[in-house]
Amino acid sequence: RAGTVPPGTTEEQLHYAKKLYDSAFHPDSGERMNLIGRMSFQVPGGMAITGFMLQFYRTVPAVVFWQWVNQSFNALVNYTNRNAASPISTKQIGVAYFTATSAALATAVGLNLYTKKAPPLLARWVPFVAVAAANCVNIPMMRQQEIMSGITVTDENQNELGKSRTAAIQGITQVVVSRVTMAAPGMIILPIMMERLEKYPFMQRIKFLHAPMQVTLVGCFLIFMVPAACSLFPQRCSMTVSKLEPELGNSISTKHGDKVNSVYFNKGL
């Protein structure tokens, strides 16, 4: 941050220091992010919550509790990794949290009751459907201020050009796709594995180990899927001027002509 490198620092140490800094400090505000909300906490936090959601899916109270825990965790992650240049009020945070949690619970409980007479595997997939549906609500709601007011777009040299709602919508859509992709393999493939494994006698004898086993296996999926899903779209996105709102696009073209063909913005994670 001081713009200097201590004498004797190797290039490898410099890159490692930058990795630590980027994982802990917000790219917009430069403030240190809370530990649980950081993307680097997705593996330990996500594996525990997802593993228990996949294990305790049979009863309504268990579904309600673990979906509530998951949405509370997601709300914190979404708030922490938002575009910090667009402030959100406490009231908006509360509405976003309540709406997303309600959507997840309604989806999970409704499907849980609907699949009572369905094949067992379908019931195991209910948590993923609920998580996917909630992500489509939680992220846009938690970042609604960006959609309403727009996010700051810059040129390639970080010179501010204005605020764009179109850029905000594109960025948030990409985040939703990334989050669903992140959860999909573990929550779709693992239920198939457990459905088959639980038919074996040795698995029937160690039922107390099913939950820890699912937590561990979810962690194995997330170790690969968190970086893979985050890398689907760059955090610093770009968009051609022609795709911006007409008024903003015309303003940029009038001021800068052909010198600025694309704008850049932080989509968040």
PDB file of C-alpha atoms in Angstrom:
ATOM      1  CA  ARG A   1       0.000   0.000   0.000  1.00  0.00           C
ATOM      2  CA  ALA A   2       2.948   2.307   0.614  1.00  0.00           C
ATOM      3  CA  GLY A   3       4.166   1.695  -2.922  1.00  0.00           C
ATOM      4  CA  THR A   4       7.555   0.406  -1.818  1.00  0.00           C
ATOM      5  CA  VAL A   5       9.046  -3.082  -1.652  1.00  0.00           C
ATOM      6  CA  PRO A   6      11.310  -3.976   1.320  1.00  0.00           C
ATOM      7  CA  PRO A   7      14.921  -4.668   0.291  1.00  0.00           C
ATOM      8  CA  GLY A   8      15.642  -8.327  -0.362  1.00  0.00           C
ATOM      9  CA  THR A   9      12.025  -9.210  -1.208  1.00  0.00           C
ATOM     10  CA  THR A  10      11.795 -11.916  -3.850  1.00  0.00           C
ATOM     11  CA  GLU A  11       9.226 -11.898  -6.633  1.00  0.00           C
ATOM     12  CA  GLU A  12       7.617 -14.991  -5.108  1.00  0.00           C
ATOM     13  CA  GLN A  13       7.227 -13.234  -1.745  1.00  0.00           C
ATOM     14  CA  LEU A  14       5.764 -10.198  -3.462  1.00  0.00           C
ATOM     15  CA  HIS A  15       3.131 -12.269  -5.265  1.00  0.00           C
ATOM     16  CA  TYR A  16       2.273 -14.124  -2.058  1.00  0.00           C
ATOM     17  CA  ALA A  17       1.873 -10.837  -0.164  1.00  0.00           C
ATOM     18  CA  LYS A  18      -0.409  -9.522  -2.906  1.00  0.00           C
ATOM     19  CA  LYS A  19      -2.499 -12.712  -2.750  1.00  0.00           C
ATOM     20  CA  LEU A  20      -2.947 -12.281   1.005  1.00  0.00           C
ATOM     21  CA  TYR A  21      -3.832  -8.614   0.601  1.00  0.00           C
ATOM     22  CA  ASP A  22      -6.334  -9.249  -2.217  1.00  0.00           C
ATOM     23  CA  SER A  23      -8.047 -11.988  -0.196  1.00  0.00           C
ATOM     24  CA  ALA A  24      -8.488  -9.830   2.905  1.00  0.00           C
ATOM     25  CA  PHE A  25      -9.010  -6.232   1.736  1.00  0.00           C
ATOM     26  CA  HIS A  26     -11.896  -4.926  -0.369  1.00  0.00           C
ATOM     27  CA  PRO A  27     -10.820  -3.765  -3.860  1.00  0.00           C
ATOM     28  CA  ASP A  28     -13.120  -0.706  -3.766  1.00  0.00           C
ATOM     29  CA  SER A  29     -12.812   0.624  -0.226  1.00  0.00           C
ATOM     30  CA  GLY A  30      -9.431  -0.833   0.740  1.00  0.00           C
ATOM     31  CA  GLU A  31     -10.940  -1.820   4.102  1.00  0.00           C
ATOM     32  CA  ARG A  32     -10.245  -5.190   5.689  1.00  0.00           C
ATOM     33  CA  MET A  33     -13.202  -7.536   5.155  1.00  0.00           C
ATOM     34  CA  ASN A  34     -14.709  -9.594   7.961  1.00  0.00           C
ATOM     35  CA  LEU A  35     -13.255 -13.102   8.077  1.00  0.00           C
ATOM     36  CA  ILE A  36     -16.439 -15.137   7.567  1.00  0.00           C
ATOM     37  CA  GLY A  37     -17.550 -13.042   4.598  1.00  0.00           C
ATOM     38  CA  ARG A  38     -14.329 -13.421   2.631  1.00  0.00           C
ATOM     39  CA  MET A  39     -14.329 -15.625  -0.457  1.00  0.00           C
ATOM     40  CA  SER A  40     -11.314 -17.411   1.042  1.00  0.00           C
ATOM     41  CA  PHE A  41     -13.658 -18.666   3.808  1.00  0.00           C
ATOM     42  CA  GLN A  42     -16.027 -20.309   1.295  1.00  0.00           C
ATOM     43  CA  VAL A  43     -14.405 -23.738   1.557  1.00  0.00           C
ATOM     44  CA  PRO A  44     -14.472 -24.210   5.361  1.00  0.00           C
ATOM     45  CA  GLY A  45     -17.762 -22.357   5.829  1.00  0.00           C
ATOM     46  CA  GLY A  46     -19.507 -23.743   2.761  1.00  0.00           C
ATOM     47  CA  MET A  47     -18.441 -27.347   3.323  1.00  0.00           C
ATOM     48  CA  ALA A  48     -19.858 -27.445   6.846  1.00  0.00           C
ATOM     49  CA  ILE A  49     -23.198 -25.826   5.998  1.00  0.00           C
ATOM     50  CA  THR A  50     -23.708 -27.629   2.673  1.00  0.00           C
ATOM     51  CA  GLY A  51     -22.715 -30.982   4.155  1.00  0.00           C
ATOM     52  CA  PHE A  52     -25.314 -30.673   6.899  1.00  0.00           C
ATOM     53  CA  MET A  53     -27.975 -29.464   4.442  1.00  0.00           C
ATOM     54  CA  LEU A  54     -27.392 -32.585   2.341  1.00  0.00           C
ATOM     55  CA  GLN A  55     -27.436 -34.855   5.385  1.00  0.00           C
ATOM     56  CA  PHE A  56     -30.425 -33.436   7.251  1.00  0.00           C
ATOM     57  CA  TYR A  57     -32.974 -33.034   4.456  1.00  0.00           C
ATOM     58  CA  ARG A  58     -35.721 -35.409   5.574  1.00  0.00           C
ATOM     59  CA  THR A  59     -37.595 -33.381   8.235  1.00  0.00           C
ATOM     60  CA  VAL A  60     -39.087 -29.918   7.891  1.00  0.00           C
ATOM     61  CA  PRO A  61     -37.469 -28.499  11.088  1.00  0.00           C
ATOM     62  CA  ALA A  62     -34.020 -29.618   9.891  1.00  0.00           C
ATOM     63  CA  VAL A  63     -34.632 -28.147   6.425  1.00  0.00           C
ATOM     64  CA  VAL A  64     -35.790 -24.842   7.906  1.00  0.00           C
ATOM     65  CA  PHE A  65     -32.832 -24.583  10.291  1.00  0.00           C
ATOM     66  CA  TRP A  66     -30.057 -25.361   7.803  1.00  0.00           C
ATOM     67  CA  GLN A  67     -31.555 -23.215   5.034  1.00  0.00           C
ATOM     68  CA  TRP A  68     -31.734 -20.333   7.513  1.00  0.00           C
ATOM     69  CA  VAL A  69     -28.082 -20.876   8.515  1.00  0.00           C
ATOM     70  CA  ASN A  70     -27.071 -21.039   4.851  1.00  0.00           C
ATOM     71  CA  GLN A  71     -28.891 -17.849   3.887  1.00  0.00           C
ATOM     72  CA  SER A  72     -27.460 -16.013   6.889  1.00  0.00           C
ATOM     73  CA  PHE A  73     -23.993 -17.060   5.742  1.00  0.00           C
ATOM     74  CA  ASN A  74     -24.762 -16.118   2.123  1.00  0.00           C
ATOM     75  CA  ALA A  75     -26.106 -12.715   3.125  1.00  0.00           C
ATOM     76  CA  LEU A  76     -22.862 -11.930   4.949  1.00  0.00           C
ATOM     77  CA  VAL A  77     -20.772 -13.153   1.985  1.00  0.00           C
ATOM     78  CA  ASN A  78     -22.840 -11.134  -0.499  1.00  0.00           C
ATOM     79  CA  TYR A  79     -22.596  -7.978   1.607  1.00  0.00           C
ATOM     80  CA  THR A  80     -18.855  -8.392   2.123  1.00  0.00           C
ATOM     81  CA  ASN A  81     -18.131  -8.953  -1.576  1.00  0.00           C
ATOM     82  CA  ARG A  82     -20.442  -6.290  -3.003  1.00  0.00           C
ATOM     83  CA  ASN A  83     -19.312  -3.272  -4.994  1.00  0.00           C
ATOM     84  CA  ALA A  84     -18.464  -1.087  -1.984  1.00  0.00           C
ATOM     85  CA  ALA A  85     -18.704   2.109  -4.023  1.00  0.00           C
ATOM     86  CA  SER A  86     -22.515   1.732  -3.851  1.00  0.00           C
ATOM     87  CA  PRO A  87     -23.567   2.003  -0.176  1.00  0.00           C
ATOM     88  CA  ILE A  88     -26.554   0.028   1.104  1.00  0.00           C
ATOM     89  CA  SER A  89     -28.671   0.992   4.103  1.00  0.00           C
ATOM     90  CA  THR A  90     -29.389  -1.166   7.130  1.00  0.00           C
ATOM     91  CA  LYS A  91     -33.049  -1.330   6.107  1.00  0.00           C
ATOM     92  CA  GLN A  92     -32.146  -2.603   2.639  1.00  0.00           C
ATOM     93  CA  ILE A  93     -29.878  -5.236   4.182  1.00  0.00           C
ATOM     94  CA  GLY A  94     -32.721  -6.380   6.434  1.00  0.00           C
ATOM     95  CA  VAL A  95     -35.221  -6.577   3.576  1.00  0.00           C
ATOM     96  CA  ALA A  96     -32.718  -8.467   1.418  1.00  0.00           C
ATOM     97  CA  TYR A  97     -31.972 -10.949   4.192  1.00  0.00           C
ATOM     98  CA  PHE A  98     -35.657 -11.552   4.979  1.00  0.00           C
ATOM     99  CA  THR A  99     -36.641 -11.917   1.314  1.00  0.00           C
ATOM    100  CA  ALA A 100     -33.833 -14.329   0.407  1.00  0.00           C
ATOM    101  CA  THR A 101     -34.337 -16.437   3.531  1.00  0.00           C
ATOM    102  CA  SER A 102     -38.093 -16.612   2.889  1.00  0.00           C
ATOM    103  CA  ALA A 103     -37.505 -17.658  -0.729  1.00  0.00           C
ATOM    104  CA  ALA A 104     -35.090 -20.404   0.313  1.00  0.00           C
ATOM    105  CA  LEU A 105     -37.383 -21.709   3.058  1.00  0.00           C
ATOM    106  CA  ALA A 106     -40.489 -21.648   0.849  1.00  0.00           C
ATOM    107  CA  THR A 107     -38.683 -23.490  -1.935  1.00  0.00           C
ATOM    108  CA  ALA A 108     -37.044 -26.053   0.344  1.00  0.00           C
ATOM    109  CA  VAL A 109     -40.109 -26.790   2.494  1.00  0.00           C
ATOM    110  CA  GLY A 110     -42.457 -26.833  -0.494  1.00  0.00           C
ATOM    111  CA  LEU A 111     -40.280 -29.225  -2.480  1.00  0.00           C
ATOM    112  CA  ASN A 112     -39.591 -31.315   0.610  1.00  0.00           C
ATOM    113  CA  LEU A 113     -43.313 -31.930   1.074  1.00  0.00           C
ATOM    114  CA  TYR A 114     -43.823 -32.449  -2.673  1.00  0.00           C
ATOM    115  CA  THR A 115     -41.122 -35.104  -2.896  1.00  0.00           C
ATOM    116  CA  LYS A 116     -42.367 -37.220   0.020  1.00  0.00           C
ATOM    117  CA  LYS A 117     -43.680 -39.813  -2.440  1.00  0.00           C
ATOM    118  CA  ALA A 118     -41.011 -39.211  -5.073  1.00  0.00           C
ATOM    119  CA  PRO A 119     -37.829 -41.277  -5.545  1.00  0.00           C
ATOM    120  CA  PRO A 120     -35.363 -40.702  -2.656  1.00  0.00           C
ATOM    121  CA  LEU A 121     -32.781 -39.118  -4.938  1.00  0.00           C
ATOM    122  CA  LEU A 122     -35.139 -36.260  -5.856  1.00  0.00           C
ATOM    123  CA  ALA A 123     -35.517 -35.400  -2.179  1.00  0.00           C
ATOM    124  CA  ARG A 124     -31.732 -35.234  -1.862  1.00  0.00           C
ATOM    125  CA  TRP A 125     -31.617 -32.623  -4.633  1.00  0.00           C
ATOM    126  CA  VAL A 126     -34.078 -30.296  -2.868  1.00  0.00           C
ATOM    127  CA  PRO A 127     -31.304 -28.409  -0.992  1.00  0.00           C
ATOM    128  CA  PHE A 128     -29.579 -27.509  -4.270  1.00  0.00           C
ATOM    129  CA  VAL A 129     -32.791 -26.215  -5.859  1.00  0.00           C
ATOM    130  CA  ALA A 130     -33.452 -24.113  -2.752  1.00  0.00           C
ATOM    131  CA  VAL A 131     -29.891 -22.766  -2.720  1.00  0.00           C
ATOM    132  CA  ALA A 132     -30.025 -21.902  -6.432  1.00  0.00           C
ATOM    133  CA  ALA A 133     -33.398 -20.158  -6.046  1.00  0.00           C
ATOM    134  CA  ALA A 134     -32.199 -18.236  -2.993  1.00  0.00           C
ATOM    135  CA  ASN A 135     -29.040 -17.085  -4.774  1.00  0.00           C
ATOM    136  CA  CYS A 136     -31.197 -15.611  -7.526  1.00  0.00           C
ATOM    137  CA  VAL A 137     -32.935 -13.542  -4.821  1.00  0.00           C
ATOM    138  CA  ASN A 138     -30.255 -12.995  -2.174  1.00  0.00           C
ATOM    139  CA  ILE A 139     -27.524 -11.509  -4.346  1.00  0.00           C
ATOM    140  CA  PRO A 140     -29.671  -9.004  -6.327  1.00  0.00           C
ATOM    141  CA  MET A 141     -31.515  -7.960  -3.171  1.00  0.00           C
ATOM    142  CA  MET A 142     -28.350  -7.511  -1.115  1.00  0.00           C
ATOM    143  CA  ARG A 143     -26.897  -5.415  -3.940  1.00  0.00           C
ATOM    144  CA  GLN A 144     -30.105  -3.624  -4.960  1.00  0.00           C
ATOM    145  CA  GLN A 145     -28.546  -0.200  -4.487  1.00  0.00           C
ATOM    146  CA  GLU A 146     -26.144  -0.970  -7.334  1.00  0.00           C
ATOM    147  CA  ILE A 147     -29.048  -1.794  -9.645  1.00  0.00           C
ATOM    148  CA  MET A 148     -31.024   1.302  -8.659  1.00  0.00           C
ATOM    149  CA  SER A 149     -28.200   3.852  -8.661  1.00  0.00           C
ATOM    150  CA  GLY A 150     -25.629   2.194 -10.905  1.00  0.00           C
ATOM    151  CA  ILE A 151     -21.985   1.388 -10.220  1.00  0.00           C
ATOM    152  CA  THR A 152     -18.923   3.420 -11.062  1.00  0.00           C
ATOM    153  CA  VAL A 153     -17.387   2.672 -14.462  1.00  0.00           C
ATOM    154  CA  THR A 154     -13.894   3.815 -15.422  1.00  0.00           C
ATOM    155  CA  ASP A 155     -11.551   3.818 -18.365  1.00  0.00           C
ATOM    156  CA  GLU A 156      -8.548   1.495 -18.449  1.00  0.00           C
ATOM    157  CA  ASN A 157      -6.553   4.011 -16.384  1.00  0.00           C
ATOM    158  CA  GLN A 158      -9.114   4.031 -13.538  1.00  0.00           C
ATOM    159  CA  ASN A 159     -10.485   7.471 -14.470  1.00  0.00           C
ATOM    160  CA  GLU A 160     -14.131   7.653 -13.441  1.00  0.00           C
ATOM    161  CA  LEU A 161     -16.593   8.023 -16.328  1.00  0.00           C
ATOM    162  CA  GLY A 162     -19.948   7.817 -14.567  1.00  0.00           C
ATOM    163  CA  LYS A 163     -22.399   5.345 -13.014  1.00  0.00           C
ATOM    164  CA  SER A 164     -24.107   2.567 -14.958  1.00  0.00           C
ATOM    165  CA  ARG A 165     -27.107   0.414 -14.014  1.00  0.00           C
ATOM    166  CA  THR A 166     -26.477  -1.802 -17.048  1.00  0.00           C
ATOM    167  CA  ALA A 167     -22.992  -2.626 -15.779  1.00  0.00           C
ATOM    168  CA  ALA A 168     -24.426  -3.418 -12.343  1.00  0.00           C
ATOM    169  CA  ILE A 169     -26.976  -5.833 -13.804  1.00  0.00           C
ATOM    170  CA  GLN A 170     -24.313  -7.586 -15.885  1.00  0.00           C
ATOM    171  CA  GLY A 171     -21.972  -7.899 -12.907  1.00  0.00           C
ATOM    172  CA  ILE A 172     -24.631  -9.192 -10.518  1.00  0.00           C
ATOM    173  CA  THR A 173     -25.898 -11.699 -13.107  1.00  0.00           C
ATOM    174  CA  GLN A 174     -22.379 -13.064 -13.488  1.00  0.00           C
ATOM    175  CA  VAL A 175     -22.030 -13.380  -9.709  1.00  0.00           C
ATOM    176  CA  VAL A 176     -25.299 -15.352  -9.508  1.00  0.00           C
ATOM    177  CA  VAL A 177     -24.094 -17.731 -12.250  1.00  0.00           C
ATOM    178  CA  SER A 178     -20.757 -18.166 -10.451  1.00  0.00           C
ATOM    179  CA  ARG A 179     -22.369 -18.934  -7.090  1.00  0.00           C
ATOM    180  CA  VAL A 180     -24.790 -21.514  -8.527  1.00  0.00           C
ATOM    181  CA  THR A 181     -21.939 -23.111 -10.469  1.00  0.00           C
ATOM    182  CA  MET A 182     -19.855 -23.207  -7.296  1.00  0.00           C
ATOM    183  CA  ALA A 183     -22.500 -25.191  -5.430  1.00  0.00           C
ATOM    184  CA  ALA A 184     -23.778 -27.400  -8.270  1.00  0.00           C
ATOM    185  CA  PRO A 185     -21.236 -30.283  -8.474  1.00  0.00           C
ATOM    186  CA  GLY A 186     -21.169 -30.995  -4.754  1.00  0.00           C
ATOM    187  CA  MET A 187     -24.935 -30.690  -4.302  1.00  0.00           C
ATOM    188  CA  ILE A 188     -25.849 -32.685  -7.431  1.00  0.00           C
ATOM    189  CA  ILE A 189     -23.161 -35.375  -7.664  1.00  0.00           C
ATOM    190  CA  LEU A 190     -22.688 -36.044  -3.943  1.00  0.00           C
ATOM    191  CA  PRO A 191     -26.365 -37.019  -3.358  1.00  0.00           C
ATOM    192  CA  ILE A 192     -26.038 -39.604  -6.149  1.00  0.00           C
ATOM    193  CA  MET A 193     -22.901 -41.003  -4.495  1.00  0.00           C
ATOM    194  CA  MET A 194     -24.501 -41.141  -1.037  1.00  0.00           C
ATOM    195  CA  GLU A 195     -27.716 -42.674  -2.378  1.00  0.00           C
ATOM    196  CA  ARG A 196     -25.712 -45.596  -3.763  1.00  0.00           C
ATOM    197  CA  LEU A 197     -23.259 -45.914  -0.881  1.00  0.00           C
ATOM    198  CA  GLU A 198     -25.950 -46.010   1.797  1.00  0.00           C
ATOM    199  CA  LYS A 199     -27.332 -49.246   0.315  1.00  0.00           C
ATOM    200  CA  TYR A 200     -24.213 -51.156   1.368  1.00  0.00           C
ATOM    201  CA  PRO A 201     -24.293 -52.967   4.752  1.00  0.00           C
ATOM    202  CA  PHE A 202     -21.086 -51.341   5.999  1.00  0.00           C
ATOM    203  CA  MET A 203     -22.650 -47.898   5.471  1.00  0.00           C
ATOM    204  CA  GLN A 204     -25.694 -48.938   7.460  1.00  0.00           C
ATOM    205  CA  ARG A 205     -23.403 -49.778  10.380  1.00  0.00           C
ATOM    206  CA  ILE A 206     -21.716 -46.365  10.427  1.00  0.00           C
ATOM    207  CA  LYS A 207     -24.672 -44.009  10.098  1.00  0.00           C
ATOM    208  CA  PHE A 208     -23.110 -41.693  12.690  1.00  0.00           C
ATOM    209  CA  LEU A 209     -20.300 -41.011  10.212  1.00  0.00           C
ATOM    210  CA  HIS A 210     -22.582 -40.036   7.295  1.00  0.00           C
ATOM    211  CA  ALA A 211     -22.701 -36.341   8.233  1.00  0.00           C
ATOM    212  CA  PRO A 212     -18.904 -35.937   8.723  1.00  0.00           C
ATOM    213  CA  MET A 213     -18.381 -37.877   5.492  1.00  0.00           C
ATOM    214  CA  GLN A 214     -20.659 -35.540   3.531  1.00  0.00           C
ATOM    215  CA  VAL A 215     -18.998 -32.458   5.040  1.00  0.00           C
ATOM    216  CA  THR A 216     -15.576 -33.767   4.014  1.00  0.00           C
ATOM    217  CA  LEU A 217     -16.698 -34.692   0.489  1.00  0.00           C
ATOM    218  CA  VAL A 218     -18.356 -31.289   0.000  1.00  0.00           C
ATOM    219  CA  GLY A 219     -15.060 -29.717   1.026  1.00  0.00           C
ATOM    220  CA  CYS A 220     -13.271 -31.754  -1.649  1.00  0.00           C
ATOM    221  CA  PHE A 221     -15.667 -30.406  -4.279  1.00  0.00           C
ATOM    222  CA  LEU A 222     -15.385 -26.810  -3.052  1.00  0.00           C
ATOM    223  CA  ILE A 223     -11.581 -26.829  -3.029  1.00  0.00           C
ATOM    224  CA  PHE A 224     -11.793 -27.047  -6.814  1.00  0.00           C
ATOM    225  CA  MET A 225     -15.104 -25.295  -7.459  1.00  0.00           C
ATOM    226  CA  VAL A 226     -14.529 -22.055  -5.503  1.00  0.00           C
ATOM    227  CA  PRO A 227     -11.552 -20.924  -7.632  1.00  0.00           C
ATOM    228  CA  ALA A 228     -13.116 -22.397 -10.785  1.00  0.00           C
ATOM    229  CA  ALA A 229     -16.437 -20.585 -10.291  1.00  0.00           C
ATOM    230  CA  CYS A 230     -14.764 -17.299  -9.314  1.00  0.00           C
ATOM    231  CA  SER A 231     -12.624 -17.457 -12.463  1.00  0.00           C
ATOM    232  CA  LEU A 232     -15.605 -17.822 -14.814  1.00  0.00           C
ATOM    233  CA  PHE A 233     -15.773 -14.025 -15.058  1.00  0.00           C
ATOM    234  CA  PRO A 234     -13.036 -11.503 -14.178  1.00  0.00           C
ATOM    235  CA  GLN A 235     -13.664  -9.433 -11.056  1.00  0.00           C
ATOM    236  CA  ARG A 236     -12.738  -6.294 -12.992  1.00  0.00           C
ATOM    237  CA  CYS A 237     -15.237  -6.600 -15.840  1.00  0.00           C
ATOM    238  CA  SER A 238     -15.343  -4.668 -19.068  1.00  0.00           C
ATOM    239  CA  MET A 239     -18.196  -3.542 -21.298  1.00  0.00           C
ATOM    240  CA  THR A 240     -18.195  -1.708 -24.609  1.00  0.00           C
ATOM    241  CA  VAL A 241     -19.512   1.841 -24.487  1.00  0.00           C
ATOM    242  CA  SER A 242     -22.194   0.943 -27.040  1.00  0.00           C
ATOM    243  CA  LYS A 243     -23.832  -1.467 -24.536  1.00  0.00           C
ATOM    244  CA  LEU A 244     -24.190   1.137 -21.783  1.00  0.00           C
ATOM    245  CA  GLU A 245     -27.312   3.204 -21.178  1.00  0.00           C
ATOM    246  CA  PRO A 246     -27.743   5.569 -24.171  1.00  0.00           C
ATOM    247  CA  GLU A 247     -27.343   8.717 -22.067  1.00  0.00           C
ATOM    248  CA  LEU A 248     -24.119   7.525 -20.426  1.00  0.00           C
ATOM    249  CA  GLY A 249     -22.757   6.063 -23.646  1.00  0.00           C
ATOM    250  CA  ASN A 250     -23.438   9.295 -25.540  1.00  0.00           C
ATOM    251  CA  SER A 251     -21.865  11.352 -22.755  1.00  0.00           C
ATOM    252  CA  ILE A 252     -18.675   9.280 -22.835  1.00  0.00           C
ATOM    253  CA  SER A 253     -18.505   9.403 -26.635  1.00  0.00           C
ATOM    254  CA  THR A 254     -19.005  13.175 -26.629  1.00  0.00           C
ATOM    255  CA  LYS A 255     -16.258  13.792 -24.047  1.00  0.00           C
ATOM    256  CA  HIS A 256     -13.698  11.223 -25.147  1.00  0.00           C
ATOM    257  CA  GLY A 257     -14.557  10.279 -28.727  1.00  0.00           C
ATOM    258  CA  ASP A 258     -12.803   7.111 -29.953  1.00  0.00           C
ATOM    259  CA  LYS A 259     -10.259   7.209 -27.119  1.00  0.00           C
ATOM    260  CA  VAL A 260     -12.621   5.254 -24.842  1.00  0.00           C
ATOM    261  CA  ASN A 261     -14.268   2.217 -26.435  1.00  0.00           C
ATOM    262  CA  SER A 262     -14.745   0.132 -23.292  1.00  0.00           C
ATOM    263  CA  VAL A 263     -15.472   0.807 -19.645  1.00  0.00           C
ATOM    264  CA  TYR A 264     -14.334  -1.188 -16.609  1.00  0.00           C
ATOM    265  CA  PHE A 265     -15.979  -1.918 -13.257  1.00  0.00           C
ATOM    266  CA  ASN A 266     -15.746  -4.186 -10.212  1.00  0.00           C
ATOM    267  CA  LYS A 267     -18.520  -6.791 -10.405  1.00  0.00           C
ATOM    268  CA  GLY A 268     -17.806  -8.099  -6.905  1.00  0.00           C
ATOM    269  CA  LEU A 269     -17.664 -11.769  -6.001  1.00  0.00           C
TER     270      LEU A 269
END
